[in-house]
Coordinates of C-alpha atoms and ligand atoms in Angstrom, one line a residue:
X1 CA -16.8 -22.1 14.0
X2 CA -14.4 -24.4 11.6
X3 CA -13.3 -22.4 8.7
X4 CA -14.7 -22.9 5.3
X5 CA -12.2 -24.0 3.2
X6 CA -11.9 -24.0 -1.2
X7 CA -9.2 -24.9 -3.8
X8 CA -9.5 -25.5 -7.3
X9 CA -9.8 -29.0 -7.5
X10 CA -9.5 -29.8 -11.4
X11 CA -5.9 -30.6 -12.9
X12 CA -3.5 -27.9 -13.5
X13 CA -5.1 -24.6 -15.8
X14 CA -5.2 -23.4 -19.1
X15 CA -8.2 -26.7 -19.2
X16 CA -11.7 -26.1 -20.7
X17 CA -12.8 -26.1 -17.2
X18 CA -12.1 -25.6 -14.0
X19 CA -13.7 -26.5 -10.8
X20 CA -13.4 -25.0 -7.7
X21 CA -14.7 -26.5 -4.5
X22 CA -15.4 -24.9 -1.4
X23 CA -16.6 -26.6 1.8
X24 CA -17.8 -25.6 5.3
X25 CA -20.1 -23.7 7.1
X26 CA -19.9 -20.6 4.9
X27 CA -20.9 -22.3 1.8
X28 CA -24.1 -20.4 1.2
X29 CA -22.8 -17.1 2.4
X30 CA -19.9 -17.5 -0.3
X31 CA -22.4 -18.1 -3.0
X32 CA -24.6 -15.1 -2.2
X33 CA -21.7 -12.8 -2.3
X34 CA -20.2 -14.3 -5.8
X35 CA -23.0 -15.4 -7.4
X36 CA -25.9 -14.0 -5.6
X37 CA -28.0 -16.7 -5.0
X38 CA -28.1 -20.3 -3.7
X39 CA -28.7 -22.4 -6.0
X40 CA -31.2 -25.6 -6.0
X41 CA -29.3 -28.5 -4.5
X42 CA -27.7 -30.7 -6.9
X43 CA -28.9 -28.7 -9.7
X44 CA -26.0 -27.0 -12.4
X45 CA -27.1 -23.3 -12.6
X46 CA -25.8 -20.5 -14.8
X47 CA -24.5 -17.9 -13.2
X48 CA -22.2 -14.5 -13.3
X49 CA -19.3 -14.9 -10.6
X50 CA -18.7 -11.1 -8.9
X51 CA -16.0 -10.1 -6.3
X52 CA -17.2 -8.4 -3.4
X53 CA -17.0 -4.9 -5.7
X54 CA -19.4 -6.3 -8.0
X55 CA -16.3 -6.9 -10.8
X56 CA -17.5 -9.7 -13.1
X57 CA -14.9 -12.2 -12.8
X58 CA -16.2 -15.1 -15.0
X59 CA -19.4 -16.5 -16.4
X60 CA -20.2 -20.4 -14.9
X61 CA -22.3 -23.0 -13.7
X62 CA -22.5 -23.1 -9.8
X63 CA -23.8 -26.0 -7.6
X64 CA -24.6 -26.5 -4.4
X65 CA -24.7 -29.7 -2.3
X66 CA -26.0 -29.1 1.5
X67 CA -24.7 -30.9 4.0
X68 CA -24.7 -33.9 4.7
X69 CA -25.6 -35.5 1.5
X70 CA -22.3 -34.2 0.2
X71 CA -18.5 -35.1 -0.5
X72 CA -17.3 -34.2 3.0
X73 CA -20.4 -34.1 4.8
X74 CA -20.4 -30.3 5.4
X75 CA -22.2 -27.6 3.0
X76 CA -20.3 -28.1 -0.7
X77 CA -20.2 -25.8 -3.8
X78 CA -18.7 -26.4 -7.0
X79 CA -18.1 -23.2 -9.4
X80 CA -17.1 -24.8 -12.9
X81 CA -15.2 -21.3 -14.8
X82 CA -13.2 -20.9 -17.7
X83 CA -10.1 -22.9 -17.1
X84 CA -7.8 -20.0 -17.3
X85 CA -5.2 -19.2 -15.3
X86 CA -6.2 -16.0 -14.7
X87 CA -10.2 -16.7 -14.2
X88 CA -8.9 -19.2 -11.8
X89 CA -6.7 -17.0 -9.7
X90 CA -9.5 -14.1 -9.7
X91 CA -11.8 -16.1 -8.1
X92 CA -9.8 -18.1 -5.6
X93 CA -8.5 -14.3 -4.4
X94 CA -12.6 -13.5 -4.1
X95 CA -13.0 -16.5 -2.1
X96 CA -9.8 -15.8 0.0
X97 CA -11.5 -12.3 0.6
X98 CA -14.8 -13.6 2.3
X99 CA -14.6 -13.9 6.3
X100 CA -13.7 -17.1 7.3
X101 CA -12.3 -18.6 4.4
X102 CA -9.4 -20.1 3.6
X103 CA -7.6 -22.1 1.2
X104 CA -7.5 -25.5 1.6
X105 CA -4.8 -27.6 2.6
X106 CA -3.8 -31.1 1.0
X107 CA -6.1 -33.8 0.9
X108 CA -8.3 -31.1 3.4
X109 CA -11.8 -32.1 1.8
X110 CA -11.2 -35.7 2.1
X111 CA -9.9 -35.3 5.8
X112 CA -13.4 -34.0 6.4
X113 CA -15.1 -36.4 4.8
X114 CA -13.7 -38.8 6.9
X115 CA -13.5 -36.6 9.9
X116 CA -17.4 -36.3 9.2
X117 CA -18.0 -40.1 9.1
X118 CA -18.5 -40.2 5.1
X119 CA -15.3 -42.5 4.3
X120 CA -13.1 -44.7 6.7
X121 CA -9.8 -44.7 6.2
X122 CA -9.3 -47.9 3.4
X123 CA -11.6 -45.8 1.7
X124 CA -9.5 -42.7 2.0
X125 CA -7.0 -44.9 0.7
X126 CA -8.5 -46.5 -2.0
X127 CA -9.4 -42.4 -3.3
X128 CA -5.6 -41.9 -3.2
X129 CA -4.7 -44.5 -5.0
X130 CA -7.5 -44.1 -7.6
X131 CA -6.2 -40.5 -8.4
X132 CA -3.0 -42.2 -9.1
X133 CA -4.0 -45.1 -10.8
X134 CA -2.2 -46.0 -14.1
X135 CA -3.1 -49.5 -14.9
X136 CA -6.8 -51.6 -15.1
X137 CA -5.6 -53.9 -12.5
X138 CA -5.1 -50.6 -9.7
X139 CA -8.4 -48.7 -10.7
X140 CA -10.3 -51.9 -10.2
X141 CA -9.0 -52.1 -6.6
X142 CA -8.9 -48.8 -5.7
X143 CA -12.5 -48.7 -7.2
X144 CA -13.7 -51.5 -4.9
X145 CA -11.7 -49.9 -2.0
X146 CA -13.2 -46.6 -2.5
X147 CA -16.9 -48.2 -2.6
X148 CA -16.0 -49.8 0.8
X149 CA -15.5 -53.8 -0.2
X150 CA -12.5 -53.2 2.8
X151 CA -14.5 -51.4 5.1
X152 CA -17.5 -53.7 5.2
X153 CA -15.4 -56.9 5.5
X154 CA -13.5 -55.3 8.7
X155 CA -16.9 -53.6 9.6
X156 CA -18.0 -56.8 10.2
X157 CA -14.9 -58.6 11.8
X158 CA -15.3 -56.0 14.4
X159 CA -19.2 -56.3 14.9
X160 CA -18.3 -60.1 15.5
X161 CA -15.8 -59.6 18.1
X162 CA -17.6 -57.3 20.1
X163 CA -20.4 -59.3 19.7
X164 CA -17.9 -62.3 21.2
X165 CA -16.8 -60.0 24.1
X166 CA -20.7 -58.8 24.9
X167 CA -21.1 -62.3 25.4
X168 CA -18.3 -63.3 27.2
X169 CA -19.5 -60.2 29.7
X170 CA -22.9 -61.5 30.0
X171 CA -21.3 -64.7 31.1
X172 CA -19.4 -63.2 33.5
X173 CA -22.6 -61.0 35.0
X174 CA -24.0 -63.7 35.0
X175 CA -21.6 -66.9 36.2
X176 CA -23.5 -67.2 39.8
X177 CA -26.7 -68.2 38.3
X178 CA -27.4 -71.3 36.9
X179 CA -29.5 -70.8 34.0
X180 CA -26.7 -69.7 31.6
X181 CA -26.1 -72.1 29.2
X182 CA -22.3 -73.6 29.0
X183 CA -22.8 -73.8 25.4
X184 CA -22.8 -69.7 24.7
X185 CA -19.0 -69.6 25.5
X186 CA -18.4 -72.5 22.5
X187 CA -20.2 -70.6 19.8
X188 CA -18.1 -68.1 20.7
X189 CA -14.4 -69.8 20.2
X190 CA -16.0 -71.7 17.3
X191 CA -16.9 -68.5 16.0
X192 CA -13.2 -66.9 16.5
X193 CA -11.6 -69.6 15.4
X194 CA -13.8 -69.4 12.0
X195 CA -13.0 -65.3 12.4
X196 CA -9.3 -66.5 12.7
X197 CA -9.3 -68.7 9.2
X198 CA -11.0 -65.2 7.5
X199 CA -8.6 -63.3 9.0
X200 CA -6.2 -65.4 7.8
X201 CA -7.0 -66.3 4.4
X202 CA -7.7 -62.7 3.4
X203 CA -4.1 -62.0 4.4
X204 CA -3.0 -65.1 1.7
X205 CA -3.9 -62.2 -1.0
X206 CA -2.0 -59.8 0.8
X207 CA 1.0 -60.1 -1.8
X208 CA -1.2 -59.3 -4.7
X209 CA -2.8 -56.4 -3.4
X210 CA 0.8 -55.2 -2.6
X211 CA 1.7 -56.1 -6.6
X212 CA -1.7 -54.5 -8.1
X213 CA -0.5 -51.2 -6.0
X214 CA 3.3 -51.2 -6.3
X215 CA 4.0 -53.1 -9.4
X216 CA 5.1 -56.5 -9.9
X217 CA 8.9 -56.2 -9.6
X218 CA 11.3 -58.1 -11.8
X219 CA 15.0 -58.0 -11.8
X220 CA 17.4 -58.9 -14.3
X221 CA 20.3 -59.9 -13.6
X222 CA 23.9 -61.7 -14.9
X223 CA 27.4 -61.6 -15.6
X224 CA 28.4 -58.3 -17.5
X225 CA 27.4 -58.6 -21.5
X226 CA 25.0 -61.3 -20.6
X227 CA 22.2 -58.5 -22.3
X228 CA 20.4 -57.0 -19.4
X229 CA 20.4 -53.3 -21.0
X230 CA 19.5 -54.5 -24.1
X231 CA 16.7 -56.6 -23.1
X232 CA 15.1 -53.5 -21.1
X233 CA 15.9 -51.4 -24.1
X234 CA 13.8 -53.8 -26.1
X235 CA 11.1 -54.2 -23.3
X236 CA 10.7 -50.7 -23.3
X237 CA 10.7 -50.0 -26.9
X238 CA 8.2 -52.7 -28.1
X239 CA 4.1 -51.6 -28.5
X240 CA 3.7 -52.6 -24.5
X241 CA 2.1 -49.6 -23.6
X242 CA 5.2 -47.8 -21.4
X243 CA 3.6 -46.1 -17.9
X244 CA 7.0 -44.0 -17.7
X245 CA 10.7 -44.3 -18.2
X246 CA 12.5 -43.0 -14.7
X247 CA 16.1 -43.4 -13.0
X248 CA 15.8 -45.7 -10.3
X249 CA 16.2 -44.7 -6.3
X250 CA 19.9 -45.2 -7.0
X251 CA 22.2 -43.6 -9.4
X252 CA 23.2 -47.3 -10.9
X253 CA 19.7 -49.0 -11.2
X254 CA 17.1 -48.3 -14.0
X255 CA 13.4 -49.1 -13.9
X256 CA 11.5 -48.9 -16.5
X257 CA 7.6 -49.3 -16.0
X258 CA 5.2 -51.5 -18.3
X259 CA 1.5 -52.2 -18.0
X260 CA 1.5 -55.5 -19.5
X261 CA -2.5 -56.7 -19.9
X262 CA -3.7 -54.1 -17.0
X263 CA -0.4 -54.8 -14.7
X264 CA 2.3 -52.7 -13.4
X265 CA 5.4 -54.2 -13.9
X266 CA 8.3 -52.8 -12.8
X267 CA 11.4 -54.1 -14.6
X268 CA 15.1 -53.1 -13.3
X269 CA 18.4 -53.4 -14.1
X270 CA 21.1 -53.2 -12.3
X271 CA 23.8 -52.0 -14.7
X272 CA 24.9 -49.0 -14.2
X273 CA 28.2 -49.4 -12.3
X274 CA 29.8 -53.0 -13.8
X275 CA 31.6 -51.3 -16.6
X276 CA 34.2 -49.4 -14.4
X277 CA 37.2 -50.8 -13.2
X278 CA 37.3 -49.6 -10.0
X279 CA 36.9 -52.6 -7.7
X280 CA 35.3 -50.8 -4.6
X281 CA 32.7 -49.4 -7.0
X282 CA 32.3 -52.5 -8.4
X283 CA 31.8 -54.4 -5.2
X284 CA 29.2 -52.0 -4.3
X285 CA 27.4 -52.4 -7.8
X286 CA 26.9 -56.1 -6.9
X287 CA 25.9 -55.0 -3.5
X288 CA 23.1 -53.1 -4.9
X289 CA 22.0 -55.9 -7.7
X290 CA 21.8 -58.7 -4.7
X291 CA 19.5 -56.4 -3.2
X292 CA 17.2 -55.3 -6.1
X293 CA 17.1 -59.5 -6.5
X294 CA 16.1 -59.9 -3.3
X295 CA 13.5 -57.2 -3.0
X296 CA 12.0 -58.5 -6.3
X297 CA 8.8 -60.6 -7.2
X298 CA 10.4 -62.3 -10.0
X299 CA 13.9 -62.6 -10.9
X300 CA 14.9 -63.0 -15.1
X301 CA 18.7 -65.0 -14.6
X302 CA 20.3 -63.7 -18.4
X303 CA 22.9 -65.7 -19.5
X304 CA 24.4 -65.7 -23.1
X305 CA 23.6 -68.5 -24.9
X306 CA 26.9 -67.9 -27.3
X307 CA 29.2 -68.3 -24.1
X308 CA 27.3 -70.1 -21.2
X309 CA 27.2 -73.8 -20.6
X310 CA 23.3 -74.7 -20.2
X311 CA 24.0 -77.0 -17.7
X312 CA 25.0 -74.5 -15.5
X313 CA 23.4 -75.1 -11.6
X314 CA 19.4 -73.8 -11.5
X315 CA 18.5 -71.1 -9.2
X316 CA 15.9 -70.4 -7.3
X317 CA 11.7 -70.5 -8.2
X318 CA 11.2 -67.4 -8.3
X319 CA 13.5 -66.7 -11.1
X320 CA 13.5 -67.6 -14.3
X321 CA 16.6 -68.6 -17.0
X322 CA 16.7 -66.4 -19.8
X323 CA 19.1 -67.5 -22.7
X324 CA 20.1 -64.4 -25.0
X325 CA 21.5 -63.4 -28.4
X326 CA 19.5 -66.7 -29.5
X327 CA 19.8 -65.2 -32.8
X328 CA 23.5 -66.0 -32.7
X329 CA 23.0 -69.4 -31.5
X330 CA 25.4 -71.7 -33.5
X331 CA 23.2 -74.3 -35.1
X332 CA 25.6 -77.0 -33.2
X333 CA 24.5 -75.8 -29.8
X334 CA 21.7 -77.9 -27.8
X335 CA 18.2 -77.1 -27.9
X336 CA 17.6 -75.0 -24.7
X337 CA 14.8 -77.2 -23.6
X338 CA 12.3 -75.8 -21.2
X339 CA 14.2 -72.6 -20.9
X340 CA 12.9 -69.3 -22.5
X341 CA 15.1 -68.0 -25.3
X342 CA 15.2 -64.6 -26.6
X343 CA 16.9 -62.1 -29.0
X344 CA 16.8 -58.2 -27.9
X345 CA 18.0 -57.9 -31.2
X346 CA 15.3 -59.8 -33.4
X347 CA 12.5 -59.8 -30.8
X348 CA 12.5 -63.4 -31.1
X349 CA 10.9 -65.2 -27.7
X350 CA 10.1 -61.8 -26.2
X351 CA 6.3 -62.5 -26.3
X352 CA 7.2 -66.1 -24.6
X353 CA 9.3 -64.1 -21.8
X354 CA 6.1 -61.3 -21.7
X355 CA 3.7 -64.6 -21.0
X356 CA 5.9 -66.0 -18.4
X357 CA 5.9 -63.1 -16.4
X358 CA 2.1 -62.5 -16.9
X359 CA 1.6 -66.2 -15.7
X360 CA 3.6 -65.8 -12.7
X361 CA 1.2 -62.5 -11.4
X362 CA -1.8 -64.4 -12.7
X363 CA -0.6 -67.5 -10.4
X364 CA -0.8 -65.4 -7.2
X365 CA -3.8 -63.9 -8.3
X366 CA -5.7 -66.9 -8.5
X367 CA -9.8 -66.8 -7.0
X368 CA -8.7 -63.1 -6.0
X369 CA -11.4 -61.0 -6.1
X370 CA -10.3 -57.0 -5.1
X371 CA -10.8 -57.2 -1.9
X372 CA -7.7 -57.9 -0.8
X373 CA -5.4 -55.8 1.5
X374 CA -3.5 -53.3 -0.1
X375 CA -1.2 -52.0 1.9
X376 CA 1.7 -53.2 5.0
X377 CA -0.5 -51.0 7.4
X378 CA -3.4 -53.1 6.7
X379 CA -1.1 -56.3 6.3
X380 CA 1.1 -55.4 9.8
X381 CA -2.4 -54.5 11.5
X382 CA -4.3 -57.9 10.7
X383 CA -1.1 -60.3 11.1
X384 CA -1.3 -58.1 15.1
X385 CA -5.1 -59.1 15.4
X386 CA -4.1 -62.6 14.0
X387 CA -1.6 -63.4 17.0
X388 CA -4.0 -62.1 19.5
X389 CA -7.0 -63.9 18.3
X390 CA -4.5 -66.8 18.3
X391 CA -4.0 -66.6 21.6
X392 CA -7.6 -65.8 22.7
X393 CA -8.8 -69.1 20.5
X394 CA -5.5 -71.3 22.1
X395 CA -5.8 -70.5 25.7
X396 CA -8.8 -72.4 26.9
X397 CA -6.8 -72.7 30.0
X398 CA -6.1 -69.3 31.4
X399 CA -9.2 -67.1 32.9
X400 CA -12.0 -65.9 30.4
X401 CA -11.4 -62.2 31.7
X402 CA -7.7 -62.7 30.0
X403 CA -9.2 -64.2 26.6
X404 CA -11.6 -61.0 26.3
X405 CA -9.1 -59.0 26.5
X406 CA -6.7 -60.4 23.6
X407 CA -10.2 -60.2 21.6
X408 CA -10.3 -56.4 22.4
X409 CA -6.6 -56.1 21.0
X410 CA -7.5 -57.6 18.1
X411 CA -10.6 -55.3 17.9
X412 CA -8.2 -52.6 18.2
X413 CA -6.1 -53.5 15.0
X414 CA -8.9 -53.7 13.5
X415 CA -10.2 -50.3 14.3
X416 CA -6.7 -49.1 13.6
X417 CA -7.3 -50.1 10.0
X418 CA -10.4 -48.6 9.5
X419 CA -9.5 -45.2 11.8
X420 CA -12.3 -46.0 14.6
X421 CA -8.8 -46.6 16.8
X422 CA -6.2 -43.8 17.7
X423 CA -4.7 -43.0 14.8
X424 CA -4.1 -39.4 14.7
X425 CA -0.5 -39.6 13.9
X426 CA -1.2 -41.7 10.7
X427 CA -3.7 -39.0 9.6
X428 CA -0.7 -36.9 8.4
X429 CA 0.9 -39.1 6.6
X430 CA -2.2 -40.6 4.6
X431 CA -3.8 -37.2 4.2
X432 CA 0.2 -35.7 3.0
X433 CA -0.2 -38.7 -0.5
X434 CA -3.5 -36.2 -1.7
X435 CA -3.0 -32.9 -4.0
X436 CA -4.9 -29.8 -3.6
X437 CA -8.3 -29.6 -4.3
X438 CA -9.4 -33.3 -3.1
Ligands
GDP1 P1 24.5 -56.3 -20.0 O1 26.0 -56.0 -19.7 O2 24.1 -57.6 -19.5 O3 23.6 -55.1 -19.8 O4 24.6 -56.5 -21.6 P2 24.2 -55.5 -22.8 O5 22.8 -55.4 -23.0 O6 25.0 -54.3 -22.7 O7 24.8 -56.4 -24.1 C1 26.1 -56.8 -24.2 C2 26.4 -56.9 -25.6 O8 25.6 -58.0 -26.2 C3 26.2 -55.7 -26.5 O9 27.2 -55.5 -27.4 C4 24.8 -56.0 -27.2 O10 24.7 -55.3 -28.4 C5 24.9 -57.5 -27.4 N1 23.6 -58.1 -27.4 C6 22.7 -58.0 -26.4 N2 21.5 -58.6 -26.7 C7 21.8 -59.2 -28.0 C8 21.0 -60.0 -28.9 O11 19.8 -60.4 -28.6 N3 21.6 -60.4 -30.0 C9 22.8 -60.0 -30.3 N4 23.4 -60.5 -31.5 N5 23.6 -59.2 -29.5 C10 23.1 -58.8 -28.4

């Protein structure tokens, strides 16, 4: 018989409350013991918690949720207690004392939802990134991944390939007789090739899913003194709410994170090293900036407006000039045209620079709704199914037994995303991104 497992599944105690959840066959054994009755399903009841002894541990409201009709499909409780630690710790030891219980492992009530049919895995996915959600723009899509927008539209893909291969099959039963229709096999590639253009156009959006998750990432960069510190010093000290403040993954860049209007933007500079002299350190300073550029979703180009020539060459579209220190822009200077133009110092043009960056993650989120992929699993997976619907769709020459079978692979990736398809391995590493207690 599985275990039943439990774990207190509120954030971190002292809290007003605390909620422990406990799951598994042994659900209404465990409340008889503690709390001496089961009570109505889905109904709060007061109740006295009690070790096996009969040592009041806590006063509470328990509730009971028979399985199915629950969170992971099995038997659930809930006992909300006082959120101390100390009420918390007596009754997790009372629950570690009953016969088979145990506590629960990472992620371990989600793992039996979805082990129990409840969630698939985008929405196992979109429930970790909801509990980690900072900005509007990430619980709206983890919200709409979680309710299963994902899993329907790949629900159906799948429903319309197999239903492409059932035919295909029939045709084949059925090729010695006459009566079957030549026209069957062309709603089918019609049909793929329309599956095909889906396929393909949800993947268009793939890039802002990615952003909404991760962060839209911009990089400043430009010669030394060009005002890349300050400029994230300012970005970081204006009203903008801040998300958090951390050292980047190396030593030399910094990343600070914004929400500007609902959006995670990640903004990093790549300072750290250019002051020192020594030319190998240097070297590898520049290394490191290149790459932060090229890894980024927007680049900011600084240049001093006091010592650049604004002619200089334009770079790429991705990136956008920044002039700085326009407060101490002679009054001889040129007008900096359709260049922005800020002062870290002043504040002047940062709301300009904050609206260019906005427009830029609007532009790629243009007729998006949230349904879009939101990770590279689900990005690698489709672009697989892609190629191998491709091929299916573009090789009217070659037998039909071949073309059915590049429609199972692409069925496959498919499944693979959702977790009808092997995917035991990835289990681990999904279930690993959840805390305790979910
Ligand atoms: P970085 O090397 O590109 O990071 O440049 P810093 O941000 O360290 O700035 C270099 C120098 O320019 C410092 O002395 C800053 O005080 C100064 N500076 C930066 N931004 C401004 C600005 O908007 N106005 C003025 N007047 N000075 C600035």
């Amino acid at each position: 018989m599985p275990e039943t497992i439990f774990a207190l599944s509120s954030g971190s105690v002292p809290s007003g409350v605390a909620v422990i959840r406990i799951s598994g066959p042994k659900v209404r054994f465990g409340l008889e013991t503690l709390v001496g009755f089961v009570p109505a399903a889905r109904h709060a009841s007061l109740c006295v918690i009690r070790n096996d002894e009969g040592v009041v541990l806590d006063k509470g409201l328990a509730l009971y949720f028979p399985g199915p009709n629950s969170f992971t499909g099995e038997d659930v409780a809930e006992l909300q207690i006082h959120g101390s630690p100390a009420a918390v710790q007596a009754v997790l030891s009372a629950l570690g004392q009953l016969a088979g219980y145990r506590a629960a492992e990472r992620g371990e009530f989600t793992r039996q939802a979805f082990a129990n049919g409840k969630m698939d895995l985008t929405e196992v996915e979109g429930l970790a990134d909801l509990l980690v959600a900072e900005t509007e723009a990430q619980r709206r899509q983890a919200l709409s991944q979680v309710g299963g927008g994902l899993r329907a539209l790949y629900q159906d893909w799948a429903k319309r390939l197999t239903h492409a291969r059932a035919m295909i099959e029939a045709e084949l039963d059925f090729s010695d007789e006459d009566d079957i229709p030549g026209s069957v096999s062309d709603r089918i590639w019609s049909d793929m090739k329309a599956l095909l253009e889906d396929i393909r156009n949800h993947l268009a959006k793939a890039s802002y899913g990615e952003i909404v998750r991760t962060g839209f990432k911009v990089a400043l960069i430009g010669p030394p003194n060009a005002g890349k510190s300050s400029l994230l010093n300012c970005l970081a000290g204006r009203d903008v709410a801040i998300v958090a403040d951390t050292p980047g993954t190396t030593r030399d860049v910094v990343e600070v994170r914004l929400d500007l209007n609902g959006y995670l933007v990640t903004v990093q500079d790549t300072a750290g090293l250019r002051d020192d002299s020594d030319d190998a350190v240097e070297l590898e300073g520049m290394r490191r900036s290149r790459m932060v550029a090229e890894n980024a979703d927007l680049v900011l180009d600084l240049r001093d407006v006091t010592t650049a020539d604004p002619d200089e060459s334009r770079i790429g579209a991705m990136s956008i000039r920044v002039w700085t220190k326009i407060d101490r822009l002679p009054a001889s200077k040129p007008a900096i045209q359709q260049d922005i133009g800020i002062s870290s110092k002043t504040g002047d043009g940062i709301d300009s620079l904050i609206s260019a960056i906005l427009d830029r993650i609007v532009a790629k989120q243009s007729n998006m709704s949230e349904v879009v992929p939101s990770r590279g699993r689900h990005v690698a997976l489709l672009q697989s199914a892609c190629s191998e619907l491709d091929t299916a769709v573009g090789s009217g020459n070659v037998p039909i037994e071949v073309r059915a079978e590049y429609l199972r692979r692409a069925a496959d990736d498919i499944g693979r995303i959702t977790g009808k398809v092997d995917v035991e391995d990835l289990l681990g590493v999904i279930f690993s991104e959840f805390c305790v207690g979910k």
